[in-house]
Amino acid sequence: MALLSILHFPDPRLRIQAKPLPAVTAETRRLVADMLETMYAAPGIGLAATQVGVDKRVIVVDVSENQDQPRVYINPQILRRDGTERMQEGCLSVPGVFEEVERAEHIRVRALDRDGEPLEFDADGLLAVCIQHEIDHLDGKLFVDYLSELKRRRIRKQLEKELREGRERPRTGAATPSI
Ligand code: ZN
């Protein structure tokens, strides 16, 4: 296994539309293992392949308290969305920024698991937020896209300045895990 490096906004590779995987191969399993290791090390509760510069539709999530229940979704799709919910989100690709985002409260998801077996399930709460956030990544979308233009520009300038100055941002907030 290997730690992968996580791309930071405004890296243009975060805007690439990821491609569906025709099959789950040994290479896919290697990618999944590396993504899980990278997510836990960050630390984060979700990671999309797009965030590590791989344009494949693969996400990993772990919203369990002890970070011991990894979930792997390949080619994930949202079949249904119900209700709305606002939750504060953070993103490993936008370090140190935490903002409220409105998303669907309940979702129905279809995906393949890490063995290539089809899954279909309902999700709500943090898991639903996490899956929606990660599928956005696969579509080249970031949570800052839901904020005002002004706010997004300010975040971008701040991150670029810190990058120039070689400063490392705290990756997690006190209460909000990053995804
Ligand atoms: Zn994210």
mmCIF file of C-alpha atoms and ligand atoms in Angstrom:
data_model
loop_
_atom_site.group_PDB
_atom_site.id
_atom_site.type_symbol
_atom_site.label_atom_id
_atom_site.label_comp_id
_atom_site.label_asym_id
_atom_site.label_seq_id
_atom_site.Cartn_x
_atom_site.Cartn_y
_atom_site.Cartn_z
ATOM 1 C CA MET A 1 0.000 0.000 0.000
ATOM 2 C CA ALA A 2 1.084 3.549 -0.523
ATOM 3 C CA LEU A 3 0.062 6.986 0.625
ATOM 4 C CA LEU A 4 -1.189 9.075 -2.280
ATOM 5 C CA SER A 5 -0.892 12.839 -2.393
ATOM 6 C CA ILE A 6 -4.144 14.776 -2.176
ATOM 7 C CA LEU A 7 -4.722 17.572 -4.697
ATOM 8 C CA HIS A 8 -5.717 20.972 -3.353
ATOM 9 C CA PHE A 9 -8.169 23.532 -4.752
ATOM 10 C CA PRO A 10 -7.724 25.262 -7.211
ATOM 11 C CA ASP A 11 -5.767 22.424 -8.896
ATOM 12 C CA PRO A 12 -7.409 22.005 -12.348
ATOM 13 C CA ARG A 13 -7.259 18.196 -12.029
ATOM 14 C CA LEU A 14 -10.010 18.464 -9.403
ATOM 15 C CA ARG A 15 -12.301 19.596 -12.265
ATOM 16 C CA ILE A 16 -11.869 16.441 -14.357
ATOM 17 C CA GLN A 17 -14.955 14.266 -14.904
ATOM 18 C CA ALA A 18 -14.040 10.752 -13.714
ATOM 19 C CA LYS A 19 -14.792 7.755 -15.958
ATOM 20 C CA PRO A 20 -16.797 4.680 -14.950
ATOM 21 C CA LEU A 21 -14.803 1.482 -14.483
ATOM 22 C CA PRO A 22 -15.780 -1.284 -16.912
ATOM 23 C CA ALA A 23 -14.640 -3.924 -14.387
ATOM 24 C CA VAL A 24 -13.111 -4.253 -10.944
ATOM 25 C CA THR A 25 -9.560 -5.510 -11.419
ATOM 26 C CA ALA A 26 -6.478 -6.112 -9.267
ATOM 27 C CA GLU A 27 -5.438 -2.569 -10.197
ATOM 28 C CA THR A 28 -8.751 -1.243 -8.851
ATOM 29 C CA ARG A 29 -8.222 -3.112 -5.572
ATOM 30 C CA ARG A 30 -4.743 -1.627 -5.270
ATOM 31 C CA LEU A 31 -6.161 1.853 -5.850
ATOM 32 C CA VAL A 32 -8.872 1.228 -3.221
ATOM 33 C CA ALA A 33 -6.293 0.027 -0.657
ATOM 34 C CA ASP A 34 -4.118 3.095 -1.274
ATOM 35 C CA MET A 35 -7.127 5.436 -1.094
ATOM 36 C CA LEU A 36 -8.234 3.942 2.234
ATOM 37 C CA GLU A 37 -4.744 4.287 3.664
ATOM 38 C CA THR A 38 -4.565 7.889 2.428
ATOM 39 C CA MET A 39 -8.023 8.742 3.827
ATOM 40 C CA TYR A 40 -7.232 7.352 7.291
ATOM 41 C CA ALA A 41 -3.825 9.052 7.375
ATOM 42 C CA ALA A 42 -5.182 12.474 6.306
ATOM 43 C CA PRO A 43 -7.314 12.051 8.520
ATOM 44 C CA GLY A 44 -10.619 12.123 6.678
ATOM 45 C CA ILE A 45 -13.919 10.248 6.504
ATOM 46 C CA GLY A 46 -14.167 10.098 2.720
ATOM 47 C CA LEU A 47 -11.994 10.307 -0.374
ATOM 48 C CA ALA A 48 -12.685 10.276 -4.104
ATOM 49 C CA ALA A 49 -10.178 9.035 -6.701
ATOM 50 C CA THR A 50 -10.327 12.496 -8.309
ATOM 51 C CA GLN A 51 -8.716 13.943 -5.162
ATOM 52 C CA VAL A 52 -5.630 11.800 -5.717
ATOM 53 C CA GLY A 53 -5.437 12.573 -9.441
ATOM 54 C CA VAL A 54 -7.062 9.375 -10.724
ATOM 55 C CA ASP A 55 -9.976 9.915 -13.136
ATOM 56 C CA LYS A 56 -11.917 6.783 -12.178
ATOM 57 C CA ARG A 57 -15.284 6.578 -10.455
ATOM 58 C CA VAL A 58 -14.136 5.194 -7.109
ATOM 59 C CA ILE A 59 -14.910 6.564 -3.641
ATOM 60 C CA VAL A 60 -14.073 5.348 -0.140
ATOM 61 C CA VAL A 61 -15.960 6.379 2.991
ATOM 62 C CA ASP A 62 -15.797 5.609 6.690
ATOM 63 C CA VAL A 63 -18.230 7.465 8.933
ATOM 64 C CA SER A 64 -17.923 5.048 11.867
ATOM 65 C CA GLU A 65 -16.810 6.407 15.219
ATOM 66 C CA ASN A 66 -13.777 4.131 15.458
ATOM 67 C CA GLN A 67 -12.859 4.486 11.782
ATOM 68 C CA ASP A 68 -13.023 0.732 11.362
ATOM 69 C CA GLN A 69 -15.869 0.335 8.862
ATOM 70 C CA PRO A 70 -14.471 1.184 5.433
ATOM 71 C CA ARG A 71 -17.010 1.386 2.619
ATOM 72 C CA VAL A 72 -15.982 1.223 -1.013
ATOM 73 C CA TYR A 73 -18.242 2.359 -3.818
ATOM 74 C CA ILE A 74 -17.290 1.921 -7.435
ATOM 75 C CA ASN A 75 -19.300 3.670 -10.181
ATOM 76 C CA PRO A 76 -21.670 5.110 -7.515
ATOM 77 C CA GLN A 77 -24.932 6.640 -8.692
ATOM 78 C CA ILE A 78 -27.681 8.420 -6.801
ATOM 79 C CA LEU A 79 -31.028 6.947 -7.847
ATOM 80 C CA ARG A 80 -33.247 9.101 -5.634
ATOM 81 C CA ARG A 81 -32.959 12.159 -3.407
ATOM 82 C CA ASP A 82 -35.463 13.217 -0.752
ATOM 83 C CA GLY A 83 -35.624 16.169 1.625
ATOM 84 C CA THR A 84 -32.934 18.721 2.323
ATOM 85 C CA GLU A 85 -30.422 19.070 5.081
ATOM 86 C CA ARG A 86 -27.738 21.630 5.911
ATOM 87 C CA MET A 87 -24.511 20.396 7.433
ATOM 88 C CA GLN A 88 -21.091 21.908 7.932
ATOM 89 C CA GLU A 89 -18.560 20.298 5.605
ATOM 90 C CA GLY A 90 -14.823 20.242 5.270
ATOM 91 C CA CYS A 91 -12.813 18.824 2.377
ATOM 92 C CA LEU A 92 -9.325 17.322 2.268
ATOM 93 C CA SER A 93 -8.826 19.206 -1.008
ATOM 94 C CA VAL A 94 -9.795 22.552 0.541
ATOM 95 C CA PRO A 95 -7.862 22.294 3.811
ATOM 96 C CA GLY A 96 -8.901 24.369 6.783
ATOM 97 C CA VAL A 97 -12.177 25.595 5.240
ATOM 98 C CA PHE A 98 -15.491 24.607 6.842
ATOM 99 C CA GLU A 99 -18.818 25.819 5.458
ATOM 100 C CA GLU A 100 -22.461 24.831 5.580
ATOM 101 C CA VAL A 101 -23.810 23.156 2.463
ATOM 102 C CA GLU A 102 -27.377 22.147 1.616
ATOM 103 C CA ARG A 103 -27.822 18.620 0.301
ATOM 104 C CA ALA A 104 -30.474 15.907 0.052
ATOM 105 C CA GLU A 105 -31.328 14.369 3.421
ATOM 106 C CA HIS A 106 -32.038 10.838 2.163
ATOM 107 C CA ILE A 107 -30.545 9.210 -0.894
ATOM 108 C CA ARG A 108 -30.789 5.844 -2.621
ATOM 109 C CA VAL A 109 -27.462 4.701 -4.018
ATOM 110 C CA ARG A 110 -26.394 2.088 -6.537
ATOM 111 C CA ALA A 111 -22.729 1.063 -6.816
ATOM 112 C CA LEU A 112 -20.350 -1.864 -7.060
ATOM 113 C CA ASP A 113 -18.447 -2.975 -3.977
ATOM 114 C CA ARG A 114 -14.713 -3.671 -3.979
ATOM 115 C CA ASP A 115 -15.327 -7.175 -5.326
ATOM 116 C CA GLY A 116 -17.409 -5.837 -8.178
ATOM 117 C CA GLU A 117 -20.691 -7.019 -6.628
ATOM 118 C CA PRO A 118 -23.679 -4.710 -7.158
ATOM 119 C CA LEU A 119 -25.081 -2.847 -4.137
ATOM 120 C CA GLU A 120 -28.227 -0.790 -3.692
ATOM 121 C CA PHE A 121 -29.028 0.940 -0.399
ATOM 122 C CA ASP A 122 -30.556 3.959 1.341
ATOM 123 C CA ALA A 123 -28.414 6.441 3.219
ATOM 124 C CA ASP A 124 -29.077 9.461 5.380
ATOM 125 C CA GLY A 125 -27.251 11.683 7.885
ATOM 126 C CA LEU A 126 -23.468 11.943 7.631
ATOM 127 C CA LEU A 127 -23.186 8.962 5.269
ATOM 128 C CA ALA A 128 -25.574 10.605 2.784
ATOM 129 C CA VAL A 129 -23.652 13.898 2.975
ATOM 130 C CA CYS A 130 -20.377 12.099 2.502
ATOM 131 C CA ILE A 131 -21.529 10.105 -0.534
ATOM 132 C CA GLN A 132 -23.002 13.221 -2.183
ATOM 133 C CA HIS A 133 -19.785 15.173 -1.503
ATOM 134 C CA GLU A 134 -17.631 12.380 -2.966
ATOM 135 C CA ILE A 135 -19.783 11.841 -6.063
ATOM 136 C CA ASP A 136 -19.499 15.602 -6.652
ATOM 137 C CA HIS A 137 -15.703 15.135 -6.691
ATOM 138 C CA LEU A 138 -16.075 12.474 -9.398
ATOM 139 C CA ASP A 139 -18.046 15.035 -11.415
ATOM 140 C CA GLY A 140 -15.352 17.689 -10.960
ATOM 141 C CA LYS A 141 -17.369 19.607 -8.409
ATOM 142 C CA LEU A 142 -16.199 20.942 -5.033
ATOM 143 C CA PHE A 143 -18.183 21.939 -1.965
ATOM 144 C CA VAL A 144 -16.960 25.533 -2.358
ATOM 145 C CA ASP A 145 -18.981 25.651 -5.601
ATOM 146 C CA TYR A 146 -22.108 25.867 -3.415
ATOM 147 C CA LEU A 147 -20.817 29.057 -1.763
ATOM 148 C CA SER A 148 -21.069 32.596 -3.123
ATOM 149 C CA GLU A 149 -18.622 33.666 -5.824
ATOM 150 C CA LEU A 150 -17.127 36.191 -3.403
ATOM 151 C CA LYS A 151 -16.545 33.631 -0.689
ATOM 152 C CA ARG A 152 -15.045 31.134 -3.133
ATOM 153 C CA ARG A 153 -12.662 33.767 -4.523
ATOM 154 C CA ARG A 154 -11.564 34.674 -1.016
ATOM 155 C CA ILE A 155 -10.869 31.006 -0.149
ATOM 156 C CA ARG A 156 -8.961 30.529 -3.401
ATOM 157 C CA LYS A 157 -6.753 33.578 -2.778
ATOM 158 C CA GLN A 158 -6.054 32.475 0.781
ATOM 159 C CA LEU A 159 -5.074 28.945 -0.255
ATOM 160 C CA GLU A 160 -2.881 30.211 -3.122
ATOM 161 C CA LYS A 161 -1.138 32.624 -0.761
ATOM 162 C CA GLU A 162 -0.458 29.871 1.741
ATOM 163 C CA LEU A 163 0.833 27.617 -1.020
ATOM 164 C CA ARG A 164 3.257 30.344 -2.187
ATOM 165 C CA GLU A 165 4.459 30.883 1.341
ATOM 166 C CA GLY A 166 4.820 27.146 1.842
ATOM 167 C CA ARG A 167 2.552 27.114 4.835
ATOM 168 C CA GLU A 168 0.650 23.963 5.662
ATOM 169 C CA ARG A 169 -2.989 24.425 6.654
ATOM 170 C CA PRO A 170 -4.573 22.440 9.417
ATOM 171 C CA ARG A 171 -6.464 19.696 7.627
ATOM 172 C CA THR A 172 -9.194 19.190 10.140
ATOM 173 C CA GLY A 173 -11.346 21.419 12.292
ATOM 174 C CA ALA A 174 -12.269 20.796 15.866
ATOM 175 C CA ALA A 175 -15.662 19.269 15.204
ATOM 176 C CA THR A 176 -15.977 18.757 11.478
ATOM 177 C CA PRO A 177 -14.224 15.855 9.751
ATOM 178 C CA SER A 178 -13.025 16.399 6.191
ATOM 179 C CA ILE A 179 -14.212 14.379 3.208
HETATM 180 ZN ZN ZN B 1 -13.873 16.691 -0.526
#
